[in-house]
Coordinates of C-alpha atoms and ligand atoms in Angstrom, one line a residue:
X1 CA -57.8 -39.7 -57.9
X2 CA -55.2 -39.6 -60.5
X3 CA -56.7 -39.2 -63.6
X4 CA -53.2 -39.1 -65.9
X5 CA -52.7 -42.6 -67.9
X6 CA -51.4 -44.1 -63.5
X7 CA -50.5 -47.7 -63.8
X8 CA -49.2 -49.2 -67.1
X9 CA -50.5 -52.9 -67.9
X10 CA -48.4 -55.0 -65.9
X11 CA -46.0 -57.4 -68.2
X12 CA -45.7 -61.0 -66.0
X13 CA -41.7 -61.0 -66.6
X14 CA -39.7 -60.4 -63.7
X15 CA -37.2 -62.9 -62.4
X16 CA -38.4 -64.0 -59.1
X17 CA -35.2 -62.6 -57.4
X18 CA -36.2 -58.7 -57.7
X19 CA -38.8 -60.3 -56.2
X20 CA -36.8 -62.0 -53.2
X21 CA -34.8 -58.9 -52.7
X22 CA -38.0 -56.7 -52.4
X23 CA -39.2 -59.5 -50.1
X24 CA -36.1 -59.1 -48.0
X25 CA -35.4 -55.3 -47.9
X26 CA -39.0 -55.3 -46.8
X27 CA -37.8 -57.7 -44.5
X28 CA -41.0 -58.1 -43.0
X29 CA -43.5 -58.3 -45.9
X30 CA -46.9 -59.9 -45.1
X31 CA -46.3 -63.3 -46.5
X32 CA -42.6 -63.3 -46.6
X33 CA -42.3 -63.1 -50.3
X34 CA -44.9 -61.6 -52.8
X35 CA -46.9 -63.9 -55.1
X36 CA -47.0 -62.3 -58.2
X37 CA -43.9 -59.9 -59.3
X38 CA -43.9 -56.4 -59.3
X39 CA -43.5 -55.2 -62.3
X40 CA -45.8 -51.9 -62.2
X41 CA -43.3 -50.6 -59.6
X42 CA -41.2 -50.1 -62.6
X43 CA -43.2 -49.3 -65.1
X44 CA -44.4 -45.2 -64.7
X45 CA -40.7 -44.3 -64.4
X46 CA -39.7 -40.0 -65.2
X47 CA -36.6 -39.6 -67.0
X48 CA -35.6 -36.3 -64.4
X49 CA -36.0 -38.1 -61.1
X50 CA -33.9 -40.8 -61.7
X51 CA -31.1 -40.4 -59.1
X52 CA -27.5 -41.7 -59.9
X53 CA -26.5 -44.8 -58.6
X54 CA -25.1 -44.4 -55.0
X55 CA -26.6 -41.5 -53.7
X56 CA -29.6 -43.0 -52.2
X57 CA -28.6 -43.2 -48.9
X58 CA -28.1 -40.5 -46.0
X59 CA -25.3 -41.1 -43.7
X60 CA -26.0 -42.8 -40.9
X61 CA -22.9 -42.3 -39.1
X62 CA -21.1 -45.1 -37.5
X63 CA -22.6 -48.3 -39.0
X64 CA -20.7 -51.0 -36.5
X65 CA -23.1 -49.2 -33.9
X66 CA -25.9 -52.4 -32.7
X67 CA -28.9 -49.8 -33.0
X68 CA -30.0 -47.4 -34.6
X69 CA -31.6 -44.5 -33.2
X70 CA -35.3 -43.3 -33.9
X71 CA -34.2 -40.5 -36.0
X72 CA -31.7 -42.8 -37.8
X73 CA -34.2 -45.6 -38.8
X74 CA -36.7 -42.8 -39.5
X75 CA -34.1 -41.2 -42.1
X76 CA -33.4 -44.4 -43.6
X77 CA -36.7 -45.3 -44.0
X78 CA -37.3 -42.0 -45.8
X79 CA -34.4 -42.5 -48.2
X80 CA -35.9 -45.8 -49.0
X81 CA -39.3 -44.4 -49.7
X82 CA -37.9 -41.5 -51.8
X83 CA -36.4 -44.4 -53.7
X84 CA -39.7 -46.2 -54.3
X85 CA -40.8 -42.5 -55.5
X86 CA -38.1 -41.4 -58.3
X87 CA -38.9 -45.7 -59.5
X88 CA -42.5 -44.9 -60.0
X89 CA -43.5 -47.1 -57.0
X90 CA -45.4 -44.9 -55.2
X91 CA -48.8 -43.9 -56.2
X92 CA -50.1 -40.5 -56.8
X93 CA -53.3 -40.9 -55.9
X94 CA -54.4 -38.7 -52.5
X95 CA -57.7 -40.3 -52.3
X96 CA -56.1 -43.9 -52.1
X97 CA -53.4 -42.4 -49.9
X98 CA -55.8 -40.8 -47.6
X99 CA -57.7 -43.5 -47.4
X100 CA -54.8 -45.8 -46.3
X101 CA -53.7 -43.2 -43.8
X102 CA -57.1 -43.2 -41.8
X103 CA -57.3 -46.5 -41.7
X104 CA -53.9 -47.1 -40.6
X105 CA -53.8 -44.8 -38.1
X106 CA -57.1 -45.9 -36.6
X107 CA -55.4 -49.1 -35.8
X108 CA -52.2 -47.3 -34.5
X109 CA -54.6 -45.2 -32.6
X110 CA -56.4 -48.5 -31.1
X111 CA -53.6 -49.3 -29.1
X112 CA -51.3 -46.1 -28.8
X113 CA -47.1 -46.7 -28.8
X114 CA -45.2 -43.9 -27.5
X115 CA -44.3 -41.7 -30.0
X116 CA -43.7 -44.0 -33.6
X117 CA -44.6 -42.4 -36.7
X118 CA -46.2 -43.8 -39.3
X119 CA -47.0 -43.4 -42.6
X120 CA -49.3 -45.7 -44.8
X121 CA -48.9 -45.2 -48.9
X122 CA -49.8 -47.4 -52.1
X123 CA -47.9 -48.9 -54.3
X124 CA -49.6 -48.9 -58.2
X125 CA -48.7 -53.0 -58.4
X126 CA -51.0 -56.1 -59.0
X127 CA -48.8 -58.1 -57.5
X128 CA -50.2 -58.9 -53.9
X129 CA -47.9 -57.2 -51.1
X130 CA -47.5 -54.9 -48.1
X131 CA -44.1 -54.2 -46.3
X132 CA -43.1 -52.4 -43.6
X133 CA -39.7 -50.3 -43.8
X134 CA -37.7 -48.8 -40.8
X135 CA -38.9 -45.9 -39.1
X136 CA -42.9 -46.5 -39.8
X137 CA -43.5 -46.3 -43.1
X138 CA -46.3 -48.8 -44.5
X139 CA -46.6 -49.5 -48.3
X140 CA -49.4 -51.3 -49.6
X141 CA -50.3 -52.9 -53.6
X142 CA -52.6 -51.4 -55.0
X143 CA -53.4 -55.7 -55.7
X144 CA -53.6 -56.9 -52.5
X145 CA -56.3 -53.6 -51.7
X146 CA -57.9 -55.3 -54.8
X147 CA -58.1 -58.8 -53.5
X148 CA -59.4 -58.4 -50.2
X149 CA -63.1 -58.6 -50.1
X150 CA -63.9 -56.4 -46.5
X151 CA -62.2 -53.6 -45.0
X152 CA -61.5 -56.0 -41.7
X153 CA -59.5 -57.8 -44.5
X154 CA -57.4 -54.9 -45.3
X155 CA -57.0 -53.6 -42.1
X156 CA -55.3 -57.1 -41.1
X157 CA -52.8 -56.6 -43.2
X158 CA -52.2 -53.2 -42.1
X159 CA -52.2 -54.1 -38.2
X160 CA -49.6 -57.0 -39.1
X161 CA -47.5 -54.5 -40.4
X162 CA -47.7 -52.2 -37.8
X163 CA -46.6 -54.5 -35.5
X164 CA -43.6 -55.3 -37.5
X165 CA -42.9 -51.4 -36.6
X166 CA -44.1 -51.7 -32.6
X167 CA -42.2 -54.9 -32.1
X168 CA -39.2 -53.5 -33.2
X169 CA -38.6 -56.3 -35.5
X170 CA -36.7 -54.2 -38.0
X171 CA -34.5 -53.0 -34.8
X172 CA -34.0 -56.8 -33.9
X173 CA -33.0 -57.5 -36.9
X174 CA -30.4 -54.8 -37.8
X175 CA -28.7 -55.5 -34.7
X176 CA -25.4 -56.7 -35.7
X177 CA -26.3 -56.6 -39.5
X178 CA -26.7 -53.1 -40.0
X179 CA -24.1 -52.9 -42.4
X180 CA -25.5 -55.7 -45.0
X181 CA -28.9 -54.3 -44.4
X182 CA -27.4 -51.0 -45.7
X183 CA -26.0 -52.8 -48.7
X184 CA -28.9 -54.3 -49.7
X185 CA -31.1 -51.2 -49.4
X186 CA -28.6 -49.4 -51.7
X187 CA -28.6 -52.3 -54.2
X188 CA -32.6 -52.5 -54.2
X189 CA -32.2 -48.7 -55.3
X190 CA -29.9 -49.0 -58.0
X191 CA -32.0 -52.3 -59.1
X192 CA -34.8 -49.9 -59.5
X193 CA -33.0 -47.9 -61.3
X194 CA -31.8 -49.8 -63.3
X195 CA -34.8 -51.5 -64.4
X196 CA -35.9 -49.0 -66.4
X197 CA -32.6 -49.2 -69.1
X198 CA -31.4 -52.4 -68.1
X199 CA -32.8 -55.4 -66.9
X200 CA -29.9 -57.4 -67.0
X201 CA -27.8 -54.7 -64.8
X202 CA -30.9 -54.8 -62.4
X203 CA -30.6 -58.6 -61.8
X204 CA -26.8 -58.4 -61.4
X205 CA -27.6 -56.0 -58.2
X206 CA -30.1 -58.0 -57.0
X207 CA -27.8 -61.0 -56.8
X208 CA -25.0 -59.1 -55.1
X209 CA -27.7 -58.5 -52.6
X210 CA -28.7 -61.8 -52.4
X211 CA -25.3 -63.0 -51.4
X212 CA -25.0 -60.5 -48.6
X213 CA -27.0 -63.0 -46.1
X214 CA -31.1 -63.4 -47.0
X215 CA -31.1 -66.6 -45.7
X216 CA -30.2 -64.9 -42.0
X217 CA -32.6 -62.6 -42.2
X218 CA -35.7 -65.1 -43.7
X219 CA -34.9 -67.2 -40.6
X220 CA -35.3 -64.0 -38.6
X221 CA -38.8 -63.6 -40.3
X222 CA -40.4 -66.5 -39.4
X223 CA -40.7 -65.9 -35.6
X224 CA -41.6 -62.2 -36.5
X225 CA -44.5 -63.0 -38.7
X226 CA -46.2 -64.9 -35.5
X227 CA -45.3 -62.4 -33.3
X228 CA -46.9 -60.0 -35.9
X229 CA -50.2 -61.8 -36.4
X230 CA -50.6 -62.1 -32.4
X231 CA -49.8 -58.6 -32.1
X232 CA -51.9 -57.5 -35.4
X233 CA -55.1 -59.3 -33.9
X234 CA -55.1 -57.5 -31.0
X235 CA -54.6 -54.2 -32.8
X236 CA -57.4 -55.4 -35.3
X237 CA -59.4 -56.5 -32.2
X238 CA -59.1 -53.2 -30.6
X239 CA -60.1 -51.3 -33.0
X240 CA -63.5 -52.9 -33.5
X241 CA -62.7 -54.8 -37.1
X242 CA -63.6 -58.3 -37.8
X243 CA -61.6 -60.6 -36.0
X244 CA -62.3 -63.3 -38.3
X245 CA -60.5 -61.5 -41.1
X246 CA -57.1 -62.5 -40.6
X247 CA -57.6 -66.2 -41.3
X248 CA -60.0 -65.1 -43.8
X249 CA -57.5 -63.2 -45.9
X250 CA -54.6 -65.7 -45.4
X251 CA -56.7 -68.3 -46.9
X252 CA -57.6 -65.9 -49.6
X253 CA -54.3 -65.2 -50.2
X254 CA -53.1 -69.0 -50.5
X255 CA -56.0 -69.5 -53.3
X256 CA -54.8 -66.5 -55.2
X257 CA -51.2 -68.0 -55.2
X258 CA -52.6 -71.3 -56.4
X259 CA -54.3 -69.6 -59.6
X260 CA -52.1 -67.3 -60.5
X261 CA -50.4 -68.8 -63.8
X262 CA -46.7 -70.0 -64.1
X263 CA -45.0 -67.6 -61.5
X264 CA -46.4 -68.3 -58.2
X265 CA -43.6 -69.3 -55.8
X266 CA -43.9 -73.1 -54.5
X267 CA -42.5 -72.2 -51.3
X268 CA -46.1 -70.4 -50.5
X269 CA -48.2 -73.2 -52.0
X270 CA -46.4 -75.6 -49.9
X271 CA -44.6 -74.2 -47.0
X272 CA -46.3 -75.3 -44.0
X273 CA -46.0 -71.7 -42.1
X274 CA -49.1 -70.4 -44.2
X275 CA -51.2 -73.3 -42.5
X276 CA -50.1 -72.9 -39.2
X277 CA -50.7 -68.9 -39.1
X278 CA -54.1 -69.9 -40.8
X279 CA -54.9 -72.2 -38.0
X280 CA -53.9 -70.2 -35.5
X281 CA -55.2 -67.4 -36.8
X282 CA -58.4 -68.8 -37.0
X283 CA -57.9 -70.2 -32.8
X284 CA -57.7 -66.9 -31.7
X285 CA -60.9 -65.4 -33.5
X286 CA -63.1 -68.3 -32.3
X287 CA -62.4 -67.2 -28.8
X288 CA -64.0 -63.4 -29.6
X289 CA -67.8 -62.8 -29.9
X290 CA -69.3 -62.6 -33.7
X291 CA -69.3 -59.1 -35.0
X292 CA -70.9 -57.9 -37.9
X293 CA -68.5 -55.1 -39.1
X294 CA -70.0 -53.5 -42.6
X295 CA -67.3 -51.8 -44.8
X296 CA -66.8 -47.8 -44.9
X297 CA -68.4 -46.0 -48.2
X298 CA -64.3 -45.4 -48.5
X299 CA -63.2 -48.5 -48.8
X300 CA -65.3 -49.4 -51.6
X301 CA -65.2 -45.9 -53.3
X302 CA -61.4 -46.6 -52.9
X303 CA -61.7 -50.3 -54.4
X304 CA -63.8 -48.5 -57.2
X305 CA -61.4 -45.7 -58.1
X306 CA -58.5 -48.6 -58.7
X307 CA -60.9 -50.8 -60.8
X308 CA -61.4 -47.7 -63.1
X309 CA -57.7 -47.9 -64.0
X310 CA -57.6 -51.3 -64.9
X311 CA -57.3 -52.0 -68.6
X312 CA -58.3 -49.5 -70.8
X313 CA -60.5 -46.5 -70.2
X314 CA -63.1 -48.8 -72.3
X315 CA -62.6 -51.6 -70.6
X316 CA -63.4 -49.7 -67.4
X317 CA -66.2 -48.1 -68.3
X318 CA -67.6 -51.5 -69.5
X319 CA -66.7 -53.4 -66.7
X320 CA -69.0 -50.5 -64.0
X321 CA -71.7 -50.6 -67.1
X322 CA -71.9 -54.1 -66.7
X323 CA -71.8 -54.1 -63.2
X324 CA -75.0 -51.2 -62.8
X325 CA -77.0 -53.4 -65.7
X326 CA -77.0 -56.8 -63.6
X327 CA -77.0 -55.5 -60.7
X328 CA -73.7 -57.1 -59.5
X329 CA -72.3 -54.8 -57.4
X330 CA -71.4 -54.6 -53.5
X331 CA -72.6 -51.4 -53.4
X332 CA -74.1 -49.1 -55.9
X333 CA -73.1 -45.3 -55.2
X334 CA -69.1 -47.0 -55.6
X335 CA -69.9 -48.9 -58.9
X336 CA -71.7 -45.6 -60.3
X337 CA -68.5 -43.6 -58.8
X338 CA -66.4 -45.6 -60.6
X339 CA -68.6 -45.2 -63.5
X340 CA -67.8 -41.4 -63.7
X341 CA -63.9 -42.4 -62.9
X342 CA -63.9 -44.9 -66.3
X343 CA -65.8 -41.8 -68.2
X344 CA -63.1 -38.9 -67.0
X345 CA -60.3 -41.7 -68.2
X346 CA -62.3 -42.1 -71.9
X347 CA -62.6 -38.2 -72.1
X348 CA -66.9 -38.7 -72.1
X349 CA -67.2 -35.4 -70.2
X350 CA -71.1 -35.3 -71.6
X351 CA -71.9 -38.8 -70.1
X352 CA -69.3 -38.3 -66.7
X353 CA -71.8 -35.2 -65.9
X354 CA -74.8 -37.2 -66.4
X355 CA -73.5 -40.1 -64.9
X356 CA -72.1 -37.9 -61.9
X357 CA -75.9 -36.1 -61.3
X358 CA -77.4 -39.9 -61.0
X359 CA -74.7 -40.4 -58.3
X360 CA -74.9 -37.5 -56.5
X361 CA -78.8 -37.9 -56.0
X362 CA -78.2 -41.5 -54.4
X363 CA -74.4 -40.6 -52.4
X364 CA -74.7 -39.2 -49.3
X365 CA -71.9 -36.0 -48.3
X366 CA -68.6 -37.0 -48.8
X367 CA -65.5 -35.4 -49.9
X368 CA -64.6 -38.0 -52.8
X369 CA -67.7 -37.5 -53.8
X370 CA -66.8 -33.8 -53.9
X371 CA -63.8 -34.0 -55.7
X372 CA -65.4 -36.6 -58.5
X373 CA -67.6 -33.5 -59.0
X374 CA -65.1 -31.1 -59.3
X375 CA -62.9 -32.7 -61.6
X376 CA -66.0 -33.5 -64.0
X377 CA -66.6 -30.0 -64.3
X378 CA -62.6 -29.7 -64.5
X379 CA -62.1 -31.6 -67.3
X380 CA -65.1 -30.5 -68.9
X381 CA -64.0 -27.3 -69.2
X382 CA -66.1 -25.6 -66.4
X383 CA -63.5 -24.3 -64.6
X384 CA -65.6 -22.1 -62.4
X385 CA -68.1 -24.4 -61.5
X386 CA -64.9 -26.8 -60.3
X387 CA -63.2 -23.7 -58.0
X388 CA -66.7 -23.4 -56.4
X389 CA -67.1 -26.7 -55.9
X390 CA -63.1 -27.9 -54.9
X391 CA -63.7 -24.4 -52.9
X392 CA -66.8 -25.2 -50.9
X393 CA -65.8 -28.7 -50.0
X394 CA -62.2 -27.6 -48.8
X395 CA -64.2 -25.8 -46.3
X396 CA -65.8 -28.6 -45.0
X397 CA -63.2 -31.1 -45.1
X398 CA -60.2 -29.0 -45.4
X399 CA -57.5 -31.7 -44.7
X400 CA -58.3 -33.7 -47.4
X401 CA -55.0 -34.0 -49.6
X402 CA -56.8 -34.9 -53.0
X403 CA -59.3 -31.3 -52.7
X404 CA -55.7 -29.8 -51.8
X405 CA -54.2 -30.6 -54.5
X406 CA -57.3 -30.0 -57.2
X407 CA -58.2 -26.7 -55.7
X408 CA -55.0 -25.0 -57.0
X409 CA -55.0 -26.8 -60.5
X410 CA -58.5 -25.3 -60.9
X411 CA -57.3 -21.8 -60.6
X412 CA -54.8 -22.4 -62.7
X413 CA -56.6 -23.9 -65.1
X414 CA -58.7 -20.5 -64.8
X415 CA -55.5 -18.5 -65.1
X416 CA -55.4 -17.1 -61.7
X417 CA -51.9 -17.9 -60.8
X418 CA -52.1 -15.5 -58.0
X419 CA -54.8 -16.9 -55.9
X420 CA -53.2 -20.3 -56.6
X421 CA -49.9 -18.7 -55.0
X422 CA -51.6 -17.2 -51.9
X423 CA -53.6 -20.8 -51.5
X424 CA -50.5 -23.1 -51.9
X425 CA -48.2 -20.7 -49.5
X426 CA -50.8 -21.1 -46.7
X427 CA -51.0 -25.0 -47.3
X428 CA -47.1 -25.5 -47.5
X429 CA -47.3 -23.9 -44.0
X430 CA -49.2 -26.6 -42.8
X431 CA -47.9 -29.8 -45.4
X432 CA -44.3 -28.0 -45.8
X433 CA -42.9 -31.4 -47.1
X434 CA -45.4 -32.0 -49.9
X435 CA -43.4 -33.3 -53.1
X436 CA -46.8 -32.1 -55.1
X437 CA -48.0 -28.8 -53.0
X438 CA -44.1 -27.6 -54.2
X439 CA -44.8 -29.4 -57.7
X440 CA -47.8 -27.2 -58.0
X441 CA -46.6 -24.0 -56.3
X442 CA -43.3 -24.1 -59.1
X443 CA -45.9 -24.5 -62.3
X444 CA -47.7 -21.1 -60.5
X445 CA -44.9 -19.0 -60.2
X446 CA -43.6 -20.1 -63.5
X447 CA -46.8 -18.6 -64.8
X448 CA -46.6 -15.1 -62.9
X449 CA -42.7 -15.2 -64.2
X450 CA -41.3 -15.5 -60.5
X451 CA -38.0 -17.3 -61.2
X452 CA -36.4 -17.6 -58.0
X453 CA -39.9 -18.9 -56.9
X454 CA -40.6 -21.8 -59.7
X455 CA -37.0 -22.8 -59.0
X456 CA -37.3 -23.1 -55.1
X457 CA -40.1 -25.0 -55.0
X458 CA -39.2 -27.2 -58.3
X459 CA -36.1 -28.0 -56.1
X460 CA -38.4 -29.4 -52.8
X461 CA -40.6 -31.0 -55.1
X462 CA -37.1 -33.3 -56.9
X463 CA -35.3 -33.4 -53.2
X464 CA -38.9 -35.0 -52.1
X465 CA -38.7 -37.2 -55.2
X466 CA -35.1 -38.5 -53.9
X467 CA -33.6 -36.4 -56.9
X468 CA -30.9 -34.3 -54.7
X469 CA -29.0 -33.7 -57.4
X470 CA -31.6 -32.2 -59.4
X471 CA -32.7 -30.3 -56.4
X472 CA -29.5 -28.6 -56.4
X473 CA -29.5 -27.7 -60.0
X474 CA -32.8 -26.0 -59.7
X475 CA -31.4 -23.9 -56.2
X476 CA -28.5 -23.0 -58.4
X477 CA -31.0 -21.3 -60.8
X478 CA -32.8 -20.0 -57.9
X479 CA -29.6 -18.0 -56.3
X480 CA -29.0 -16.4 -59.8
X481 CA -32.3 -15.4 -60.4
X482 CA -32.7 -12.0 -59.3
X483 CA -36.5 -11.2 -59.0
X484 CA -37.0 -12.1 -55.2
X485 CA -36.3 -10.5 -52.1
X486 CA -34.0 -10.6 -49.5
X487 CA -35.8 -13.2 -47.3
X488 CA -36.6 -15.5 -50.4
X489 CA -32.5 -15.3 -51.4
X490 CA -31.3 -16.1 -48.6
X491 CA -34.3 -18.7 -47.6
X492 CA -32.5 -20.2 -51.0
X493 CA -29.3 -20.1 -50.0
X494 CA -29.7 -21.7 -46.7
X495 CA -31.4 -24.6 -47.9
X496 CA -28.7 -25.2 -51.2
X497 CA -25.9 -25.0 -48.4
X498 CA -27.7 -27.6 -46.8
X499 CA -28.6 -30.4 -49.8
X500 CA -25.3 -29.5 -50.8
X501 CA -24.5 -31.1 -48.1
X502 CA -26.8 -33.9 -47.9
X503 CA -25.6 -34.3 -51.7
X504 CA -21.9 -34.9 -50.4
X505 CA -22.8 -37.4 -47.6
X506 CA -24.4 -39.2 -50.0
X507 CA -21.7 -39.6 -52.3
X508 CA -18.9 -40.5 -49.2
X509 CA -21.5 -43.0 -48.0
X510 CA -21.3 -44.8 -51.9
X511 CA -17.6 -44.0 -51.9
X512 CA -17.3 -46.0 -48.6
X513 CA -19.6 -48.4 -49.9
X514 CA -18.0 -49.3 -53.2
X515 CA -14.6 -49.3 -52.0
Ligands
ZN1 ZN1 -45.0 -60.0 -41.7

């Protein structure tokens, strides 16, 4: 959970083609272009991790080359994603993250492909979207985890963008167009940068994009998206979800566009392809026995957590009062979860704990659960009673990112910088590219006065936000500091030679680029 102010209102004003080019670097979003735009994708934006135009991409070597290799689309896809982080387009929030990473890969698992990697994230954005992006990694809105009503609904979505990924439709499609593609990634990174100071230099990108061939690749999409809902059902089929939910959601989806106000794109309203994957859709589930497939306690403790960061902290705690009062609910320990959520946002630490014991009396074991505890007695004040209680559930489910990630704050919190150091060295062992393990691990060593330390790991945590240059700036202060020893220097050393590096092939890819 994220408890921080997370997603600021969304503001309906962005000109539908940010909202093409998303569509189109996506390349092979759900429903070809979003309905609503996104404007939360620019809205939680940090002043530091904005990297300078041009230095968002790694150099991929050759680009008249037809493929690209495994590793290449992989690093390409990263640089993409550490884009969407430094914009504020990724969302902070393990327990949604998690979430989205189990079920993910329990379809992947369903029907095994050799090797791919994949990673599932959300994105903190009411507009309705998912996309897939080279080399396996999954982003979902935090809307369209919002408008789907089961979690066979979801994972349709998710299975249809997976097999963007095992289809190889983004290899397909780069064949011979690797260049452009390259081009337009770039531009949709310096469109979300610029967003944030400029909208009008934002559009102007997005329209160089534009020109550089959508109407190719939309063409390309079509036959993709029915080889990804043929491919998607029998991944959602496999792994035992509700084979009616495709055609369910679709249909869903086409009613959302027709009520949302003034922006919704015609082309979805009217474009005959929603109605033929809806029929079709719905062919292929009638041929499959009925299956009654009831949601996970996750999904809806998942659903509940983003409905608590709706509107003001008020407004949430309102809305789950409401809820508990009429009874209107699809499941009670979520609304009441979501209850505490609302509470922790409006600062009630007196009501979240008595709201948190009815819940805990009804919820069975289960480590958001856990972690709602925790952080009531964190932001209460009890920080004891939250290191037992992160503590003892970290034994039990010890891979779970947001108990991680709390564990360490709540020594901190308890001014016991060294036990957080000895408990976020052994995790960055086992998640050693964790933007927020390093984030955490620099705020402890600040606190025992280890320079060299703080700057080190300040430097993973930027170079994980996509901020390379800042990641140098902080390894610069890390080689002149002179409290570590001889291992730590030249650990430091080692890796400034080598986003030094990464720093300059940045720059001559841009160079290339723009001249
Ligand atoms: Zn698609």
């Amino acid at each position: 959970m994220h408890l921080q102010p997370l997603v600021p209102p969304a503001e309906p004003t962005v000109r539908r083609s940010r909202r093409r080019l998303i569509a189109f670097v996506a390349a092979v979003t759900f429903i070809a272009q979003p309905l609503t735009p996104p404007v939360a994708m620019f809205g939680a934006l940090h002043a530091q991790s904005l990297a300078p135009r041009g230095q968002s991409l790694p150099d991929l070597g050759d680009e008249s080359q037809a493929m690209l290799s495994p590793v290449q689309e992989r690093k390409l896809g990263e640089s993409v994603v550490r884009q969407i982080r430094a914009s504020g387009g990724y969302m902070n929030d393990p327990e949604v993250n998690d979430y989205l990473q189990e079920l993910g890969h329990r379809l992947v698992a369903a029907m095994p492909e050799g090797g791919q990697e994949f990673e599932f994230f959300a994105v903190p954005d009411p507009a309705i979207n998912a996309f897939a992006l080279p080399g396996g990694y999954v982003g979902v809105n935090t809307g369209l985890i919002l408008l789907a009503q089961s979690e066979s609904e979801l994972a349709s979505v998710l299975a249809h963008e997976i097999s963007h990924v095992t289809q190889h439709h983004m290899t397909r499609m780069l064949a011979g167009q690797q260049r452009s593609l390259l081009m337009s990634l770039a531009a949709l990174a310096v469109a979300i940068a610029a967003a944030r100071s400029s909208p009008q230099a934002a559009s102007a990108a997005v329209t160089g994009a534009q020109a550089l061939g959508i109407q190719n690749q939309l063409n390309f999409t079509r036959e993709h998206e029915y080889e990804a809902d043929r491919v998607g059902f029998q991944r959602l089929d496999a792994a035992g979800f509700d084979v009616t939910a495709p055609a369910t959601f679709m249909a869903r989806l086409q009613r959302a566009s027709r009520f949302a106000d003034g922006n919704t794109p015609s082309y979805l309203r009217t474009h005959p392809i929603t109605y033929e994957r809806i029929a079709e859709a719905q062919s292929r589930a009638q041929g499959k026995p009925y299956r009654q497939i009831p949601d996970s306690l996750d999904f809806q403790l998942v659903r509940a957590l983003l409905r608590s960061y709706n509107g003001s902290a008020q407004e949430a705690v309102a809305v789950f009062e409401n809820a508990l009062k009429e009874r209107k609910f699809n499941n009670e320990i979520a609304a009441r979860y979501g209850l505490v959520a609302s509470l922790l946002r409006a600062t009630d630490y007196k009501r979240a704990k008595s709201e948190m014991a009815a819940l805990e009396k009804m919820a069975p074991p289960h480590p958001m659960i856990d972690a709602m505890a925790g952080h009531v007695f964190l932001d209460a004040g009890d920080v004891n009673l939250a290191i037992d209680r992160f503590g003892s559930a970290l034994t039990r489910y010890p891979n779970k990112m947001q108990l991680v990630y709390d564990y360490p704050e709540a020594l901190l919190a308890a001014k016991r910088p060294k036990d957080a150091v000895v408990f976020l060295e052994r995790e960055l062992v086992r998640f050693p590219d964790d933007g927020r393990l390093h984030q955490t691990a620099a705020k402890a060593y600040a606190e025992l006065g280890s320079q060299m330390q703080q700057h080190r790991h300040q430097a993973e945590f930027y170079a994980w936000q996509g901020d390379l240059r800042g990641a140098v700036t902080q390894l610069e202060l890390a080689s002149k500091a002179t409290d570590g020893d001889f291992y730590q220097a030249s650990v430091v050393e080692t890796r400034l030679r080598t986003l030094r590096k990464e720093l300059q092939d940045q720059q001559k890819t841009a160079a290339t680029r723009n001249g």
